[in-house]
Coordinates of C-alpha atoms in Angstrom, one line a residue:
Chain A
X8 CA -31.1 -2.6 9.2
X9 CA -32.7 0.6 8.1
X10 CA -33.7 -0.2 4.5
X11 CA -33.4 3.4 3.3
X12 CA -30.0 3.8 4.7
X13 CA -28.9 0.5 3.2
X14 CA -29.6 2.0 -0.2
X15 CA -28.5 5.5 0.6
X16 CA -25.8 7.3 -1.4
X17 CA -22.6 8.5 0.2
X18 CA -23.9 12.1 0.2
X19 CA -27.1 11.0 1.9
X20 CA -25.2 9.2 4.6
X21 CA -22.8 12.1 5.2
X22 CA -25.8 14.5 5.5
X23 CA -27.5 12.0 8.0
X24 CA -24.3 11.8 10.0
X25 CA -24.3 15.6 10.2
X26 CA -27.7 15.3 11.8
X27 CA -26.2 13.0 14.4
X28 CA -27.8 9.9 12.9
X29 CA -25.9 7.0 14.4
X30 CA -27.5 4.5 12.1
X31 CA -26.0 6.4 9.2
X32 CA -22.5 6.1 10.6
X33 CA -23.2 2.4 11.3
X34 CA -24.1 2.0 7.6
X35 CA -20.9 3.7 6.5
X36 CA -19.0 1.5 8.9
X37 CA -20.8 -1.6 7.6
X38 CA -19.9 -0.8 4.0
X39 CA -16.3 0.4 4.5
X40 CA -14.8 -0.9 7.8
X41 CA -13.3 -4.0 6.3
X42 CA -11.1 -2.3 3.6
X43 CA -10.3 0.5 6.0
X44 CA -9.1 -1.9 8.6
X45 CA -7.3 -4.0 6.0
X46 CA -5.3 -1.1 4.9
X47 CA -4.4 0.1 8.4
X48 CA -3.4 -3.5 9.3
X49 CA -1.2 -3.8 6.3
X50 CA 0.6 -0.6 6.8
X51 CA 1.0 -1.0 10.6
X52 CA 1.3 -4.8 10.7
X53 CA -0.5 -4.7 14.0
X54 CA -4.1 -5.6 14.2
X55 CA -4.6 -3.9 17.6
X56 CA -3.1 -0.6 16.5
X57 CA -4.9 -0.8 13.2
X58 CA -8.2 -1.1 15.1
X59 CA -7.4 2.0 17.0
X60 CA -6.8 3.9 13.8
X61 CA -10.1 2.6 12.4
X62 CA -12.0 3.8 15.5
X63 CA -10.2 7.2 15.2
X64 CA -11.1 7.6 11.5
X65 CA -14.8 6.8 12.0
X66 CA -15.1 9.0 15.1
X67 CA -13.5 11.8 13.2
X68 CA -16.1 11.4 10.4
X69 CA -18.8 11.5 13.1
X70 CA -17.5 14.8 14.5
X71 CA -16.4 16.3 11.2
X72 CA -18.6 15.0 8.4
X73 CA -18.0 18.2 6.4
X74 CA -14.4 17.0 5.8
X75 CA -15.8 14.6 3.3
X76 CA -16.3 16.1 -0.2
X77 CA -18.2 13.9 -2.6
X78 CA -16.8 15.9 -5.5
X79 CA -13.5 14.4 -4.7
X80 CA -14.6 10.8 -4.7
X81 CA -16.5 8.2 -2.7
X82 CA -16.6 7.8 1.0
X83 CA -14.5 4.7 0.6
X84 CA -11.8 6.6 -1.1
X85 CA -12.0 9.3 1.6
X86 CA -11.8 6.9 4.4
X87 CA -9.0 4.9 2.9
X88 CA -7.0 8.1 2.4
X89 CA -7.7 9.2 6.0
X90 CA -6.7 5.8 7.4
X91 CA -3.6 5.6 5.3
X92 CA -2.4 9.0 6.3
X93 CA -3.0 8.3 10.0
X94 CA -1.4 4.9 9.8
X95 CA 1.7 6.4 8.3
X96 CA 1.8 9.1 10.9
X97 CA 1.8 6.4 13.6
X98 CA 4.3 4.3 11.8
X99 CA 6.7 7.2 11.6
X100 CA 6.9 7.5 15.3
X101 CA 10.1 5.7 16.3
X102 CA 8.6 3.2 18.6
X103 CA 6.0 2.0 16.1
X104 CA 8.5 1.7 13.3
X105 CA 11.1 -0.2 15.4
X106 CA 8.5 -2.6 16.6
X107 CA 7.3 -3.2 13.1
X108 CA 10.7 -3.7 11.6
X109 CA 11.6 -6.3 14.1
X110 CA 8.3 -8.0 13.6
X111 CA 8.6 -7.8 9.8
X112 CA 12.0 -9.5 9.9
X113 CA 10.8 -12.3 12.0
X114 CA 7.4 -13.0 10.5
X115 CA 5.3 -11.2 7.9
X116 CA 2.3 -13.4 8.2
X117 CA 0.2 -10.5 9.5
X118 CA 0.0 -9.0 6.0
X119 CA -2.3 -11.8 4.8
X120 CA -5.4 -10.8 3.0
X121 CA -8.7 -12.6 2.7
X122 CA -9.7 -13.0 -0.9
X123 CA -13.4 -13.7 -0.4
X124 CA -15.7 -10.7 -0.6
X125 CA -19.4 -10.5 -1.1
X126 CA -19.1 -7.9 -3.8
X127 CA -16.5 -9.8 -5.8
X128 CA -16.3 -8.3 -9.3
X129 CA -13.8 -10.3 -11.2
X130 CA -13.6 -8.0 -14.1
X131 CA -12.8 -5.0 -12.0
X132 CA -10.4 -7.0 -9.8
X133 CA -8.6 -8.2 -12.9
X134 CA -8.3 -4.7 -14.2
X135 CA -6.6 -3.6 -11.1
X136 CA -4.3 -6.6 -11.1
X137 CA -3.4 -5.8 -14.7
X138 CA -2.7 -2.3 -13.8
X139 CA -0.1 -3.6 -11.2
X140 CA 1.2 -5.8 -13.9
X141 CA 2.1 -3.0 -16.3
X142 CA 4.5 -1.6 -13.7
X143 CA 8.2 -1.9 -14.2
X144 CA 9.8 -3.8 -11.3
X145 CA 11.5 -0.7 -10.1
X146 CA 8.2 1.2 -10.1
X147 CA 6.4 -1.5 -8.3
X148 CA 9.0 -1.8 -5.6
X149 CA 9.1 1.9 -5.0
X150 CA 5.3 2.2 -4.9
X151 CA 4.9 -0.8 -2.6
X152 CA 7.6 0.4 -0.2
X153 CA 6.1 3.9 -0.1
X154 CA 2.4 3.0 0.2
X155 CA 2.3 -0.3 2.1
X156 CA 5.7 0.1 3.8
X157 CA 4.8 3.6 5.0
X158 CA 8.3 4.9 3.9
X159 CA 9.0 8.4 2.6
X160 CA 10.5 8.5 -0.8
X161 CA 13.9 9.3 0.7
X162 CA 13.7 6.1 2.8
X163 CA 12.7 4.1 -0.2
X164 CA 15.7 5.5 -2.0
X165 CA 17.9 4.4 0.8
X166 CA 16.4 0.9 1.1
X167 CA 16.7 0.3 -2.7
X168 CA 20.1 2.0 -3.0
X169 CA 18.8 4.4 -5.6
X170 CA 19.0 8.2 -6.0
X171 CA 16.1 10.0 -4.5
X172 CA 15.3 11.6 -7.8
X173 CA 15.0 8.2 -9.4
X174 CA 12.5 7.0 -6.8
X175 CA 10.4 10.1 -7.2
X176 CA 10.4 9.5 -11.0
X177 CA 9.5 5.9 -10.6
X178 CA 6.6 6.6 -8.3
X179 CA 5.3 9.2 -10.7
X180 CA 5.7 7.0 -13.8
X181 CA 4.2 4.0 -12.0
X182 CA 1.2 5.8 -10.7
X183 CA 0.5 7.3 -14.2
X184 CA 1.0 3.9 -15.8
X185 CA -1.6 2.4 -13.4
X186 CA -3.9 5.3 -13.9
X187 CA -3.8 4.8 -17.7
X188 CA -4.3 1.1 -17.4
X189 CA -7.3 1.5 -15.1
X190 CA -8.9 4.2 -17.3
X191 CA -8.4 2.0 -20.4
X192 CA -10.4 -0.7 -18.7
X193 CA -13.3 1.6 -17.9
X194 CA -12.4 2.0 -14.2
X195 CA -13.3 5.6 -13.3
X196 CA -10.0 6.8 -12.0
X197 CA -9.6 10.5 -12.3
X198 CA -11.2 13.7 -11.3
X199 CA -15.0 13.3 -11.3
X200 CA -16.6 15.4 -14.0
X201 CA -19.5 17.7 -13.0
X202 CA -22.7 15.9 -13.2
X203 CA -25.8 17.0 -15.1
X204 CA -28.6 18.5 -13.2
X205 CA -30.5 15.9 -11.3
X206 CA -33.9 15.2 -12.6
Chain B
X5 CA 1.5 29.7 -12.3
X6 CA 3.9 28.7 -15.1
X7 CA 4.7 25.4 -16.6
X8 CA 7.9 25.0 -14.7
X9 CA 6.1 25.0 -11.5
X10 CA 3.7 22.3 -12.5
X11 CA 6.6 20.2 -13.8
X12 CA 8.4 20.5 -10.6
X13 CA 5.3 19.8 -8.4
X14 CA 3.9 17.0 -10.6
X15 CA 6.6 14.6 -9.4
X16 CA 5.8 15.5 -5.8
X17 CA 2.1 15.0 -6.3
X18 CA 2.5 11.2 -6.9
X19 CA 4.7 10.8 -3.9
X20 CA 2.3 12.9 -1.8
X21 CA -0.7 10.8 -2.9
X22 CA 1.0 7.9 -1.3
X23 CA 1.8 9.8 1.9
X24 CA 5.4 9.4 1.1
X25 CA 6.5 13.0 1.1
X26 CA 8.8 13.9 4.0
X27 CA 7.2 16.5 6.4
X28 CA 9.6 19.2 5.4
X29 CA 8.4 19.0 1.8
X30 CA 4.7 18.7 2.6
X31 CA 4.2 22.3 3.6
X32 CA 5.8 23.6 0.4
X33 CA 3.5 21.4 -1.8
X34 CA 0.4 22.1 0.3
X35 CA 1.0 25.8 -0.2
X36 CA 1.2 25.3 -3.9
X37 CA -2.0 23.1 -3.9
X38 CA -3.9 25.8 -2.1
X39 CA -3.5 28.1 -5.1
X40 CA -3.4 25.6 -7.9
X41 CA -6.7 23.9 -9.0
X42 CA -4.8 22.0 -11.7
X43 CA -2.5 20.3 -9.3
X44 CA -5.4 19.6 -6.9
X45 CA -7.2 17.9 -9.8
X46 CA -4.2 15.7 -10.6
X47 CA -3.8 14.9 -6.9
X48 CA -7.4 13.7 -6.7
X49 CA -6.8 11.4 -9.6
X50 CA -3.7 10.0 -8.0
X51 CA -5.6 9.6 -4.7
X52 CA -8.1 7.4 -6.6
X53 CA -5.3 5.1 -7.8
X54 CA -3.9 4.9 -4.3
X55 CA -7.3 4.1 -2.9
X56 CA -7.6 1.2 -5.3
X57 CA -4.2 -0.1 -4.1
X58 CA -5.4 0.1 -0.5
X59 CA -8.8 -1.5 -1.1
X60 CA -9.2 -5.0 0.3
X61 CA -11.6 -7.6 1.2
X62 CA -10.8 -8.2 4.8
X63 CA -13.3 -7.9 7.6
X64 CA -12.9 -5.6 10.6
X65 CA -12.5 -7.3 14.0
X66 CA -15.6 -8.1 16.0
X67 CA -16.3 -5.5 18.5
X68 CA -14.8 -2.5 16.8
X69 CA -18.1 -1.0 16.0
X70 CA -19.3 -1.4 19.6
X71 CA -16.2 0.5 20.8
X72 CA -16.9 3.3 18.2
X73 CA -20.6 3.4 19.1
X74 CA -19.8 3.7 22.8
X75 CA -17.9 6.9 22.2
X76 CA -20.4 8.6 20.0
X77 CA -22.4 10.0 22.9
X78 CA -25.5 12.1 22.7
X79 CA -25.9 14.9 20.2
X80 CA -24.9 18.3 21.6
X81 CA -27.9 20.0 23.0
X82 CA -29.3 23.0 21.0
X83 CA -26.7 22.6 18.4
X84 CA -28.0 23.3 14.9
X85 CA -27.5 20.7 12.2
X86 CA -24.4 21.8 10.3
X87 CA -24.5 22.5 6.6
X88 CA -21.8 20.5 5.0
X89 CA -19.5 22.3 2.6
X90 CA -20.7 20.5 -0.4
X91 CA -24.4 21.3 0.4
X92 CA -23.7 25.0 0.2
X93 CA -22.3 24.9 -3.3
X94 CA -24.4 26.2 -6.1
X95 CA -23.0 23.7 -8.5
X96 CA -25.1 20.6 -8.7
X97 CA -23.8 17.7 -6.7
X98 CA -21.9 15.1 -8.6
X99 CA -22.6 12.3 -6.3
X100 CA -24.7 10.4 -8.7
X101 CA -21.9 10.1 -11.2
X102 CA -19.4 9.7 -8.5
X103 CA -21.5 7.0 -6.8
X104 CA -21.8 5.0 -10.0
X105 CA -18.3 5.4 -11.1
X106 CA -16.7 4.9 -7.8
X107 CA -19.0 2.0 -6.8
X108 CA -17.5 0.0 -9.7
X109 CA -14.1 1.0 -8.4
X110 CA -14.3 0.7 -4.7
X111 CA -16.4 -2.3 -4.6
X112 CA -13.3 -3.9 -6.1
X113 CA -12.6 -6.7 -4.1
X114 CA -9.8 -7.6 -3.6
X115 CA -8.3 -10.4 -4.9
X116 CA -6.2 -7.4 -5.8
X117 CA -3.0 -7.6 -3.9
X118 CA -4.3 -10.5 -1.9
X119 CA -0.9 -11.2 -0.8
X120 CA -0.1 -14.3 1.2
X121 CA 3.0 -13.5 3.0
X122 CA 4.4 -16.4 4.9
X123 CA 7.0 -16.6 7.5
X124 CA 10.2 -16.5 5.6
X125 CA 12.7 -16.1 8.3
X126 CA 15.2 -18.9 8.4
X127 CA 13.9 -20.5 5.3
X128 CA 17.4 -21.1 4.0
X129 CA 18.3 -23.0 7.1
X130 CA 15.1 -25.1 7.0
X131 CA 15.6 -26.0 3.4
X132 CA 19.2 -26.9 3.9
X133 CA 18.3 -29.1 6.8
X134 CA 15.7 -31.0 4.8
X135 CA 17.9 -31.4 1.8
X136 CA 21.1 -32.4 3.4
X137 CA 24.4 -30.9 2.4
X138 CA 25.4 -33.6 0.0
X139 CA 22.3 -33.3 -2.2
X140 CA 22.3 -29.6 -2.7
X141 CA 24.9 -29.4 -5.4
X142 CA 23.1 -32.1 -7.4
X143 CA 19.8 -30.3 -7.0
X144 CA 21.4 -27.1 -8.1
X145 CA 22.6 -28.8 -11.3
X146 CA 19.2 -30.3 -11.9
X147 CA 17.6 -26.9 -11.4
X148 CA 20.0 -25.3 -13.9
X149 CA 19.3 -27.9 -16.5
X150 CA 15.5 -27.8 -15.9
X151 CA 14.1 -26.0 -19.0
X152 CA 11.3 -24.5 -16.8
X153 CA 13.8 -22.8 -14.5
X154 CA 14.6 -19.1 -14.8
X155 CA 17.9 -17.4 -14.2
X156 CA 18.0 -14.3 -12.1
X157 CA 21.0 -12.1 -12.1
X158 CA 21.7 -9.9 -9.1
X159 CA 23.8 -7.0 -10.0
X160 CA 25.6 -4.3 -8.1
X161 CA 25.1 -0.6 -8.5
X162 CA 28.6 0.6 -8.2
X163 CA 30.7 -2.4 -9.4
X164 CA 30.6 -5.3 -11.8
X165 CA 29.9 -7.8 -9.0
X166 CA 27.0 -10.1 -9.8
X167 CA 25.4 -13.2 -8.5
X168 CA 23.5 -16.0 -10.3
X169 CA 20.3 -17.4 -8.9
X170 CA 18.0 -20.0 -10.4
X171 CA 14.3 -20.2 -9.7
X172 CA 12.0 -23.1 -10.3
X173 CA 8.3 -22.7 -11.1
X174 CA 7.3 -24.0 -7.6
X175 CA 9.4 -21.2 -5.9
X176 CA 12.3 -23.4 -5.0
X177 CA 15.4 -21.3 -5.7
X178 CA 19.2 -21.7 -5.4
X179 CA 22.0 -19.2 -5.0
X180 CA 24.3 -20.8 -7.6
X181 CA 27.4 -18.6 -7.4
X182 CA 28.7 -15.1 -7.4
X183 CA 31.9 -13.1 -7.8
X184 CA 31.5 -11.3 -4.5
X185 CA 34.5 -10.8 -2.3
X186 CA 34.8 -13.4 0.4
X187 CA 33.8 -11.8 3.7
X188 CA 36.2 -11.8 6.7
X189 CA 35.4 -13.8 9.8
X190 CA 32.4 -12.6 11.7
X191 CA 30.6 -11.4 8.6
X192 CA 28.1 -13.1 6.3
X193 CA 26.1 -12.3 3.2
X194 CA 22.3 -12.2 4.0
X195 CA 19.6 -12.5 1.4
X196 CA 16.5 -10.3 1.5
X197 CA 13.3 -10.1 -0.5
X198 CA 10.9 -7.3 -1.1
X199 CA 7.4 -8.8 -0.5
X200 CA 4.3 -6.8 -0.6
X201 CA 6.1 -3.6 0.4
X202 CA 8.1 -5.2 3.2
X203 CA 11.7 -6.2 3.3
X204 CA 11.9 -9.8 4.7
X205 CA 14.9 -11.9 5.4
X206 CA 15.4 -15.1 3.4
X207 CA 18.3 -16.1 5.6
X208 CA 22.1 -15.9 5.8
X209 CA 24.2 -17.2 2.9
X210 CA 27.6 -17.4 4.6
X211 CA 30.8 -15.5 3.8
X212 CA 31.4 -17.2 0.5
X213 CA 28.0 -18.5 -0.7
X214 CA 27.4 -21.1 -3.3
X215 CA 24.7 -23.8 -3.8
X216 CA 22.4 -22.3 -1.2
X217 CA 18.7 -23.2 -1.4
X218 CA 15.9 -20.8 -0.5
X219 CA 12.3 -20.2 -1.5
X220 CA 10.7 -17.4 -3.6
X221 CA 7.1 -16.6 -2.8
X222 CA 4.7 -15.1 -5.4
X223 CA 4.6 -11.9 -3.4
X224 CA 8.3 -11.3 -3.9
X225 CA 9.4 -8.8 -6.6
X226 CA 13.0 -8.1 -5.7
X227 CA 16.0 -10.0 -4.2
X228 CA 18.7 -8.1 -2.4
X229 CA 21.9 -9.2 -0.6
X230 CA 23.7 -7.3 2.1
X231 CA 26.8 -8.1 4.2
X232 CA 25.9 -8.4 7.8
X233 CA 27.4 -9.6 11.1
X234 CA 27.6 -13.4 11.3
X235 CA 24.3 -14.9 12.3
X236 CA 22.4 -12.3 10.4
X237 CA 20.3 -9.4 11.5
X238 CA 16.5 -8.9 11.7
X239 CA 16.7 -5.8 9.4
X240 CA 19.3 -4.8 6.8
X241 CA 22.1 -2.7 8.5
X242 CA 24.3 -2.1 5.4
X243 CA 23.8 -1.0 1.8
X244 CA 22.6 -3.5 -0.8
X245 CA 25.5 -5.3 -2.4
X246 CA 23.5 -6.5 -5.3
X247 CA 19.9 -6.8 -6.3
X248 CA 17.7 -8.3 -9.0
X249 CA 14.0 -8.6 -9.9
X250 CA 12.4 -11.9 -9.3
X251 CA 9.0 -13.5 -9.9
X252 CA 7.4 -16.9 -9.6

C-alpha cells in the first residue's frame, strides 16, 4: 500500500483521483467500501444488487470527483449519501420493491450487521446509540421506515396509518432530536465551520 | 426569503435528507435550495445525521474492487487534469477541521444499529407447536403474573378497540386478549412488527385470537395487527387495526 495515500486526507485523495490515480481510488474504496456496501445492502436487502450500486458509486467518483465537496463533509458522508440515494431510486422501481417486499415478509436475515470493526470507538458508538434512544417510538418508526425502508414519507404514513403531516413532523423532530444529542456528546454533526488558514 | 418559506421548507428538509421526499415534491424543494444558503446549511447538517445512521461495520464482498478496477480503463489521452470545484475557491479549505471532526464521526463503528434480524415468519406457528395447545393458557397466566413482564397495549386509531399483549424479558410474548370483532370465515388477524425499518410478519392469530404466543426481537419497535385472508399474507394488504410500541 502506498504509505502516503494511506495517511492522505479526503481532499488529497479526491485531487489524486482527479489526476486519474487509481491507487487513490483504491484507498478511498479501502476506507469506505464496507459501510457503503452495508447501507446499500440494508436498503435493498439484496447483496448482489447492493454490490452493483457500490460499483456504480465508486465509478462515478472516478469519473466525476468534482462532485465531492469537502466543505460539506467527509468522503464517507458523501459516498453514503450517494449510495443511499441510488439505492432508494432502484428500490422504487416496481420490480425491485416487489421482490424485496416478498423477501422481507419471508425472511429478514439479510439485514444483519457485523459488529466488529477495526476502528471501534465505543464512546462514539454509544453516543450514536444514545441519540437513537432519545427518539419517541413514533419518530423512530418513521425515520427507520423512510431511511432503511426506502419509503417516501407518504408511504410511511400509509404503512403506519398516520396523517402525512404527522409523519413529516415526526421525521423532522426526530432528526433534530438526534442532531442535538450527537452535538451534546461532542460528535461534530452540523455544517462545518470555515477553518483557519493552514499554516 | 421570508420566515414563512423557511418554516414550510424546514419540514421537507428532514424528509429530503432521508431521500424520502416524493419526486413531485423534490423539484420544488431543490428550486428553493438553489437560492437559499440557510436551507442548504441545514440540509448539510441533516445529511450528517443521516450518514451516521447509515454508517456500518460490514465488509464489502470479495471481488468488488476487482470489478471496479476493471472498468476504470486508461486515462483519456491529452486530457488536462481537472480543477475540482473546491480547489478554485478563494476561501481556505476546511478539510483539516472537517477531517478531524468527521473522522470521529464516520469512523463510528457500528455497533450502532447492529441489528440482528432473524427469520420471523411463522414464529407463532413454531412456538405453538413447541408449547402444545394445553399449556399455552397456563403459560400466559404465568407471564401475566411474572413481575418482570411488561404489558403492551395495542390501540386503534379510529375506534376504542384495543388488545393486550404481555412480553417477558427474554422476548417471549403472548397475545392475551382483545376486544376486536370476530372475523368472518376466510379471514384472520395477522401480527406484524416493525424491525429495523422493515415490516415483518410474526404470524397469523386466527379470527378471534387469545392466548397466542409469539416472540419479540430486540430490533422490534412496533407491533401492528391487520385483518387478512385466512392463511395470512406476505405483506400487509389492509389498514392497521391496532398498534403499540414494544421493546425487549
